[in-house]
Coordinates of C-alpha atoms and ligand atoms in Angstrom, one line a residue:
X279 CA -40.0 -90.2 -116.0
X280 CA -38.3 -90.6 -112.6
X281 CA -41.2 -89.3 -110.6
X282 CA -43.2 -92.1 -112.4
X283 CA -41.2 -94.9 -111.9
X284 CA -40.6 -93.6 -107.5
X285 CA -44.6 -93.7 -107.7
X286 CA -44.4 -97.2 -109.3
X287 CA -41.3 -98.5 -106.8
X288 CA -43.9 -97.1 -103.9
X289 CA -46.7 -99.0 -104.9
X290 CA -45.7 -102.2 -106.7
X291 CA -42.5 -102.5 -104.8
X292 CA -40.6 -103.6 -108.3
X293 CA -38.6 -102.1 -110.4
X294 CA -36.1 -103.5 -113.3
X295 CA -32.3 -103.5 -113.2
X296 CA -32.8 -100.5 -115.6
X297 CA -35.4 -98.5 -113.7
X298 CA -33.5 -98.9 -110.8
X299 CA -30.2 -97.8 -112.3
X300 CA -31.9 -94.5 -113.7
X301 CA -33.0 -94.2 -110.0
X302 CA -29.7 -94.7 -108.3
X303 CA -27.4 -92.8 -110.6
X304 CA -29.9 -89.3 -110.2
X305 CA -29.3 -86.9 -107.2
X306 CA -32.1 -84.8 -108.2
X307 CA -34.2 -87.6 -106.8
X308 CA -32.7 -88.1 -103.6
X309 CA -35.3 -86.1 -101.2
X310 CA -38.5 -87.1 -103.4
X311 CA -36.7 -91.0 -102.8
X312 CA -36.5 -90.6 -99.4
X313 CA -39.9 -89.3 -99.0
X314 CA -41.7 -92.3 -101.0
X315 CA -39.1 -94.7 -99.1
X316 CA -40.5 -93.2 -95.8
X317 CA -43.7 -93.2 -96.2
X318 CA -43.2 -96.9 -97.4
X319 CA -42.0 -97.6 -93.5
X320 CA -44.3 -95.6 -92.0
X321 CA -46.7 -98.2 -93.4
X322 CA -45.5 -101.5 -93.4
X323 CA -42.8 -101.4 -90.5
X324 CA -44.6 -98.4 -88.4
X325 CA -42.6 -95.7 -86.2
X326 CA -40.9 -97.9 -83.9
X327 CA -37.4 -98.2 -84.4
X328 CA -35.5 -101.1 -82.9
X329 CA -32.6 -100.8 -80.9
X330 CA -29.8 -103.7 -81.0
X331 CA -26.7 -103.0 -78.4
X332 CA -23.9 -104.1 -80.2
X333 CA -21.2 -105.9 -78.5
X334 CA -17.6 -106.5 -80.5
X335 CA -16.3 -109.3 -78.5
X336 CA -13.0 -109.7 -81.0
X337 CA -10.8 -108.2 -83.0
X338 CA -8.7 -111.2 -84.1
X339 CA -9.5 -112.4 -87.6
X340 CA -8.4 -115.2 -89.6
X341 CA -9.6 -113.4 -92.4
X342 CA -7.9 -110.5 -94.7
X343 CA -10.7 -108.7 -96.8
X344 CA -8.7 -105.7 -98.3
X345 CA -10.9 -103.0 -97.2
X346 CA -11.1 -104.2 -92.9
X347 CA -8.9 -103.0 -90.2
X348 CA -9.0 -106.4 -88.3
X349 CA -7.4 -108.2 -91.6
X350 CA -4.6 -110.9 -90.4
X351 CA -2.3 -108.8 -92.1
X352 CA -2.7 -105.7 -90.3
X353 CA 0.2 -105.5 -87.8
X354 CA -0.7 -102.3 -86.5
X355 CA -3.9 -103.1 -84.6
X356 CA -4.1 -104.2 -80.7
X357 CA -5.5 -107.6 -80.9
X358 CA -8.2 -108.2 -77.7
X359 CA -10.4 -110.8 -76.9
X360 CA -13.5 -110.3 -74.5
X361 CA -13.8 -113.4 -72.2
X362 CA -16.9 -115.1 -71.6
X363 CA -17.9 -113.9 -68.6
X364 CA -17.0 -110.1 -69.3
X365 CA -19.5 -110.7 -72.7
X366 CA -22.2 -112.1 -70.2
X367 CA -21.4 -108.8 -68.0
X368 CA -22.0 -106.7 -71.2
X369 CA -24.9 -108.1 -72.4
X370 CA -26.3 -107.9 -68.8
X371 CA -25.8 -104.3 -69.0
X372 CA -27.6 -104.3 -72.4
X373 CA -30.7 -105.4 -71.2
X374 CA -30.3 -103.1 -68.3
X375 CA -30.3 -100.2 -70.5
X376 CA -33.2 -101.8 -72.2
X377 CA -32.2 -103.4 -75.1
X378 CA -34.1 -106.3 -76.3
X379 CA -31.5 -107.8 -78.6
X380 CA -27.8 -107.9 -78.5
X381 CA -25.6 -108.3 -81.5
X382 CA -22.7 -110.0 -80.9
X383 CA -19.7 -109.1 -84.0
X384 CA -16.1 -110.0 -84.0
X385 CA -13.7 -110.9 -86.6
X386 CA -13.1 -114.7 -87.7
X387 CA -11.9 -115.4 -84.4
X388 CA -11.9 -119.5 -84.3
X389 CA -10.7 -119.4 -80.5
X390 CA -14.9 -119.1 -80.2
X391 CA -15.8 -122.4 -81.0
X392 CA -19.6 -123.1 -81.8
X393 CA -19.3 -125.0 -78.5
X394 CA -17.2 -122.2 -76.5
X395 CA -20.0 -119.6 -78.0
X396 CA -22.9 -121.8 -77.2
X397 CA -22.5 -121.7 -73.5
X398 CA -22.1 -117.9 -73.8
X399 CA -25.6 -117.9 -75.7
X400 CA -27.5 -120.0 -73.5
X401 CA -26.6 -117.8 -70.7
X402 CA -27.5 -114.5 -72.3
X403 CA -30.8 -116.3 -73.5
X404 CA -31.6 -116.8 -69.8
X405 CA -31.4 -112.9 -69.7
X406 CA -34.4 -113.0 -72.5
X407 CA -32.3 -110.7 -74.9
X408 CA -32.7 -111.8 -78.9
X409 CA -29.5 -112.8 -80.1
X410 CA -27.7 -111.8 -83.6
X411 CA -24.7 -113.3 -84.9
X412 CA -21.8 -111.6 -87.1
X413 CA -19.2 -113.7 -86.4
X414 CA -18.5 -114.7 -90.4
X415 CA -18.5 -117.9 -92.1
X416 CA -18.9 -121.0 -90.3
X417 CA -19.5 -125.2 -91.2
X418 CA -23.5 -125.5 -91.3
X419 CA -22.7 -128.3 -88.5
X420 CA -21.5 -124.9 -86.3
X421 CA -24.1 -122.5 -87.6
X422 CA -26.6 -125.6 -86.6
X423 CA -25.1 -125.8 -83.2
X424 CA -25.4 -122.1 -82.2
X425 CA -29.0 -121.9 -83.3
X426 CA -29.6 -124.2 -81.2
X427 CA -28.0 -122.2 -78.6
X428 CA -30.4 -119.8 -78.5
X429 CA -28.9 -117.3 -82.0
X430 CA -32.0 -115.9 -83.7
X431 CA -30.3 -114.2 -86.7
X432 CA -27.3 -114.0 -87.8
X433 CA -25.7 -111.1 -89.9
X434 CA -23.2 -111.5 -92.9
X435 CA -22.9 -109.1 -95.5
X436 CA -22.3 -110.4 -99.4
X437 CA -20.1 -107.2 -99.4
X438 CA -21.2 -107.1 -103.3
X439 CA -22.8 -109.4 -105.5
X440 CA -19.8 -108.8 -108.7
X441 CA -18.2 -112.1 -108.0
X442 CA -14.7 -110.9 -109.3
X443 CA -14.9 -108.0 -107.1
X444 CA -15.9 -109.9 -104.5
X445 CA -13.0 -112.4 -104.8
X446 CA -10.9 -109.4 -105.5
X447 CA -11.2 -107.9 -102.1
X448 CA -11.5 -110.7 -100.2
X449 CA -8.3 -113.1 -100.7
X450 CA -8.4 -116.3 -100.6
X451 CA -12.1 -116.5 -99.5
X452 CA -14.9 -117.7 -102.6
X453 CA -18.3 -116.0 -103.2
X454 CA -20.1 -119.3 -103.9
X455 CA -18.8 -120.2 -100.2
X456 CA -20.2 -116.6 -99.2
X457 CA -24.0 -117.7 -100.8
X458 CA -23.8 -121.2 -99.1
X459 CA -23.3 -120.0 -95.8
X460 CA -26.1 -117.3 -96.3
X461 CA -28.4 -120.3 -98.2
X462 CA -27.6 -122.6 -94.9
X463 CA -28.6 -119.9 -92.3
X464 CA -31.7 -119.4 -94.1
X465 CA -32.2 -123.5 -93.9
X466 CA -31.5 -123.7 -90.1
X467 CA -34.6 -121.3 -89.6
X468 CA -32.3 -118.0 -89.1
X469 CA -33.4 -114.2 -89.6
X470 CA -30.6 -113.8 -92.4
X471 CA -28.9 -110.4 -92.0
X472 CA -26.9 -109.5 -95.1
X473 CA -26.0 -106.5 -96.7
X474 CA -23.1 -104.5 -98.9
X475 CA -20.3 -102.0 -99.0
X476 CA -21.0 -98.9 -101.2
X477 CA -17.8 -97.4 -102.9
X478 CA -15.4 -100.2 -103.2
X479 CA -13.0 -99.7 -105.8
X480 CA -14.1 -100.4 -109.1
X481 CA -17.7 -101.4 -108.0
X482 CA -20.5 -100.5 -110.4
X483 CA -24.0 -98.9 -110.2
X484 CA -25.1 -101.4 -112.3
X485 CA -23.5 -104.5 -109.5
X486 CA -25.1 -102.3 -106.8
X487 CA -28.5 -102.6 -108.7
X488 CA -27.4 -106.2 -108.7
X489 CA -27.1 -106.3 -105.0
X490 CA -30.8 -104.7 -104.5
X491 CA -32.1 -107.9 -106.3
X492 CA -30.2 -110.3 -105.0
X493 CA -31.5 -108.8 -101.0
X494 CA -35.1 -109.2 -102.9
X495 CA -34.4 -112.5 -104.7
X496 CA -33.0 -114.4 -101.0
X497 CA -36.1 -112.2 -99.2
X498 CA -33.4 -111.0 -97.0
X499 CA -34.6 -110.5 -93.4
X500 CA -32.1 -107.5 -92.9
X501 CA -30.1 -105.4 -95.3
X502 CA -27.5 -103.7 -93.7
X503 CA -25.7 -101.3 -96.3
X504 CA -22.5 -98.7 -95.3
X505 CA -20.1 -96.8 -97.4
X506 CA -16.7 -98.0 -97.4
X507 CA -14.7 -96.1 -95.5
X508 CA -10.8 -96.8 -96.5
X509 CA -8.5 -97.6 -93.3
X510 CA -4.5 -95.9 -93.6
X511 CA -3.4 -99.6 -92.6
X512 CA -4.8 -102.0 -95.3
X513 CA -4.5 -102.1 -98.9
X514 CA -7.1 -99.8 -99.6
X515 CA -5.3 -97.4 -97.8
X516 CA -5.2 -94.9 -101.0
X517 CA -8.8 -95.2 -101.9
X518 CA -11.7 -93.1 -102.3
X519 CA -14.3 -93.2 -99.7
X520 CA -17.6 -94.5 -100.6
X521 CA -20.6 -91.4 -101.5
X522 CA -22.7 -90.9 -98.7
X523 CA -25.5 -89.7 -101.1
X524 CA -25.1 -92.7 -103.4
X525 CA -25.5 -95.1 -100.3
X526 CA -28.7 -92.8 -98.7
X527 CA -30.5 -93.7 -102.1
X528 CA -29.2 -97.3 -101.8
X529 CA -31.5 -97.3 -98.5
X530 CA -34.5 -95.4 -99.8
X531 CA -34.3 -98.3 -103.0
X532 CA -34.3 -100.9 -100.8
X533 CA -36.9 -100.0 -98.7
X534 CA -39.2 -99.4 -101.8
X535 CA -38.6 -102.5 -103.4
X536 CA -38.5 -104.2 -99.6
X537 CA -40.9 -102.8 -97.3
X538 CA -41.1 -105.5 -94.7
X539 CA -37.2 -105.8 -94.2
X540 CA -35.7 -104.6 -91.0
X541 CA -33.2 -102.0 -92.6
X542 CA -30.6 -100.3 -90.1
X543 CA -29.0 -96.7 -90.2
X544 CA -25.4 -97.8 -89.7
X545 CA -22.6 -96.5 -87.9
X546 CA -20.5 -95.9 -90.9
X547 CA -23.0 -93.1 -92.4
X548 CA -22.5 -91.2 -89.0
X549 CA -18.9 -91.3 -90.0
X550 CA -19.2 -89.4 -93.0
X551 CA -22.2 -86.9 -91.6
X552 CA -23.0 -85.7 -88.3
X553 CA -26.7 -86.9 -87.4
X554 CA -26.5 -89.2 -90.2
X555 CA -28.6 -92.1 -88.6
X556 CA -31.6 -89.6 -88.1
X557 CA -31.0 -88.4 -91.2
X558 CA -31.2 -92.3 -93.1
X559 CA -33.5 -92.9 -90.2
X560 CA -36.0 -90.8 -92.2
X561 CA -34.8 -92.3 -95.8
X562 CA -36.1 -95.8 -95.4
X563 CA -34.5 -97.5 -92.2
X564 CA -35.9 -98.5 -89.0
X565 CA -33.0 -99.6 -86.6
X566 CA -29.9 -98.9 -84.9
X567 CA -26.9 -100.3 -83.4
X568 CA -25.8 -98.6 -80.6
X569 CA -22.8 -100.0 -79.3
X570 CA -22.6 -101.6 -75.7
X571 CA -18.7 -102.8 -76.1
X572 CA -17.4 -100.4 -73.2
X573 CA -13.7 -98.5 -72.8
X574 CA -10.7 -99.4 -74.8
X575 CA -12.0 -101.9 -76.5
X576 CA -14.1 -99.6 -79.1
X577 CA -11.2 -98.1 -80.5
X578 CA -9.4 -101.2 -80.8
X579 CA -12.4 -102.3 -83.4
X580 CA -11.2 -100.0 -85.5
X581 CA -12.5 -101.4 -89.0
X582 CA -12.1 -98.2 -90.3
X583 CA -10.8 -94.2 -88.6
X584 CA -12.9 -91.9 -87.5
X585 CA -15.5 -94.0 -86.1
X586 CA -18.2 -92.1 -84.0
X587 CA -18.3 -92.2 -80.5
X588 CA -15.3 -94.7 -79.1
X589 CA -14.7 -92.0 -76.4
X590 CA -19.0 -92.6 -75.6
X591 CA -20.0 -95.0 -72.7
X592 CA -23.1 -97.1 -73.8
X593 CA -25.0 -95.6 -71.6
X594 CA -24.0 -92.2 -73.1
X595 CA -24.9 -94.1 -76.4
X596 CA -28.3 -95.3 -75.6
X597 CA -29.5 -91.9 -74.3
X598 CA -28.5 -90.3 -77.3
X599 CA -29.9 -92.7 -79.1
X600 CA -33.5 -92.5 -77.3
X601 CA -33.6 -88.7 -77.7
X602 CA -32.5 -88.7 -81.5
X603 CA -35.4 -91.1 -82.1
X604 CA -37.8 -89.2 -80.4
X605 CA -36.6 -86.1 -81.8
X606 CA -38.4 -87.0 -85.0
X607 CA -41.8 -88.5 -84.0
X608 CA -40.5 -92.3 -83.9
X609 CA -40.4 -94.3 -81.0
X610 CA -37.8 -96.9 -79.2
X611 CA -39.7 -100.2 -80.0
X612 CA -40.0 -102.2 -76.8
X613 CA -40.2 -105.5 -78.6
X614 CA -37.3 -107.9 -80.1
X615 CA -38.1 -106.4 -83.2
X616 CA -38.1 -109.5 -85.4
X617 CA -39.1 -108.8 -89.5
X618 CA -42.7 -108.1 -89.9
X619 CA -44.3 -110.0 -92.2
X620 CA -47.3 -109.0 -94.5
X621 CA -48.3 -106.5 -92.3
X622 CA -49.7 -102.9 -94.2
X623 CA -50.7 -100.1 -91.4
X624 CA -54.8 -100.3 -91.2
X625 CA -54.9 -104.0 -92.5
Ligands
SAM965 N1 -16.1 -110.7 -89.5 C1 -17.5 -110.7 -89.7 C2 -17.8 -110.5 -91.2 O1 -17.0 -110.1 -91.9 O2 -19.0 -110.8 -91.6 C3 -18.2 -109.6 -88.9 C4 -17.4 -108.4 -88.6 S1 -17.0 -107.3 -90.0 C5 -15.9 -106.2 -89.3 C6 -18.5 -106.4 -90.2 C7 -18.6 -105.6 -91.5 O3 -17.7 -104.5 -91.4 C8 -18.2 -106.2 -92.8 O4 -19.3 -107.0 -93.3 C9 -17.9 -105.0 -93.7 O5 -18.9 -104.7 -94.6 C10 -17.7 -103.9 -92.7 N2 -16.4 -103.2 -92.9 C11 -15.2 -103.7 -92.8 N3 -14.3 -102.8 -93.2 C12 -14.9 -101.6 -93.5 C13 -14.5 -100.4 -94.0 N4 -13.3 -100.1 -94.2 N5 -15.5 -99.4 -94.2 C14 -16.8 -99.7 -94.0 N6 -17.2 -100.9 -93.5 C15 -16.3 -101.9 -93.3
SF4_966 FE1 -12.3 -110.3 -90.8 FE2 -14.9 -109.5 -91.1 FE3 -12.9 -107.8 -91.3 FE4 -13.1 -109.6 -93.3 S1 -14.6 -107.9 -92.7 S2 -11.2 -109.0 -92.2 S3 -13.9 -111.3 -92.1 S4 -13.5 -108.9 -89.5

């Protein structure tokens, strides 16, 4: 039965909220998933994989989602903020290393106004580097303003699609506000970037089915998916951390059901595993985000412990990168590695 409906997912690229749940839920089909959900890639989204330097500008957050390290609430944490000319600096040495795209990420840090972070935009476009945004939830009129600055996508994760849950870990913030800001990025002619946390506390297999078809239902650009991780200084402190397996056949689904979608082997799976990124790499996904953010100011993003390689320099990071790729047949793309569209290898 399982073998037939991976042979279905591979070729029809639908599956219902049962199938998928028999799917998810089965460890025994983890390698034969990962197979079908790389040979899925290797067709529609080819051997390149695209590398985005990731630059975390700010920790401060207006925010306090219970599972994040860079909550309000969190006392503990150095606060820092990267000033505009040190971010140009940094994405200068992105493109340098040979990135094509920089992502910039920070907390809900409202000292970056839309009009404080559209002169930083314009400046890196001059650099011809594709811009992501993960900066959270913003007025449309502000989203609007930094797409005109220059931002090609923008990243922000639903976290899960269970409303309750949803409200749950993230106080005082609403899940309808969470689907209008992903519904007006989509308007203003963004790639939309969005994606969930695997192993949350009393999250289901049946919400994370949920979560595959919403990504398919909103034709989500890019689906970013990481196990939580629980940080010693927030709420969650006493939680268990999210399966790694669980989330690696999260990928391989979501690659069947979404072939064209730019899918990326996150930092967080690396946490758990040693090599994980190669390892998801061949499971479905197709980029990476090395990080560019130099010295002390990796540790200080500490969304969650035991993040890989705070003591790396990007450079270190990039070549590491590059060799892991190669190591297994891919290549480092040398485009901006926007979402294919109806493209099947040989058509
Ligand atoms: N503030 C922006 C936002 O929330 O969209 C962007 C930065 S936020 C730190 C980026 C992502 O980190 C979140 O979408 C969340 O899924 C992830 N994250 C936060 N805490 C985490 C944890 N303890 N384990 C794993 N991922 C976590
Ligand atoms: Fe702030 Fe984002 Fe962390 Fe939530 S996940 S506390 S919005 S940085």
């Amino acid at each position: 039965m399982q073998h037939a409906l991976i042979r279905k997912a591979e070729q029809e690229h639908w599956l219902s909220e049962e199938e998928l749940a028999m799917l998810l839920v089965d460890v025994s089909v983890e390698e034969e998933l990962a197979a079908a959900a790389d040979r899925v890639r290797a067709a529609y989204v080819g051997n390149d994989v695209h590398l985005r330097g990731l630059i975390e500008f700010s920790n401060v957050c207006r925010q306090n989602c219970k599972y994040c390290g860079l909550r309000r609430d969190n006392g503990k944490i150095e606060r820092y903020r990267i000033e505009a000319e040190e971010i140009l600096a940094l994405a200068r040495k992105a493109k340098g290393y040979g990135y094509r795209t920089v992502v910039m990420q920070s907390g809900e840090d409202m000292y970056f106004s839309a009009e404080r972070l559209s002169d930083i935009l314009r400046e890196i476009k001059q650099m011809d580097l594709a811009i992501t945004l993960s900066i959270g939830e913003r007025s449309f009129e502000e989203y609007k303003l930094l797409r005109e600055a220059g931002a090609d996508r923008y990243l922000l994760r639903i976290e899960t699609t269970d409303e309750k849950l949803y409200e749950r870990m993230d106080p005082g913030m609403s899940f309808a506000n969470r689907l209008r800001c992903l519904q007006n990025l989509r308007t203003l002619g963004y790639e939309v970037g969005t994606g969930s946390l695997i192993g949350l506390p009393g999250q289901t297999i049946r919400s994370l089915v949920r979560d595959i078809l919403f990504f398919k239902s909103i034709d989500a650009d890019m689906i970013g998916i990481g196990p939580f991780i629980p940080n010693g200084d927030t709420p969650l402190a006493g939680e268990a951390t999210g399966d790694f397996h669980l989330t690696r056949r999260m990928v391989s689904l979501l690659r069947l059901l979404m072939p064209e979608a730019n899918i990326p082997a996150t930092t967080a799976m690396e946490t758990l595993m040693p090599n994980a990124r190669v390892l998801i790499l061949q499971s479905g996904a197709n980029v990476v985000m090395p990080n560019v953010t130099e010295g002390d100011y990796r540790r200080k993003y500490a969304l969650y412990p035991g993040k890989m390689c705070v003591a790396d320099t990007p450079v270190q990071c990039m070549e590491c990168m590059s060799g892991k790729v190669r190591s297994i047949g891919r290549y480092v793309s040398g485009d901006k590695g926007f979402r294919h569209h109806n493209h099947v290898a040989g058509s």
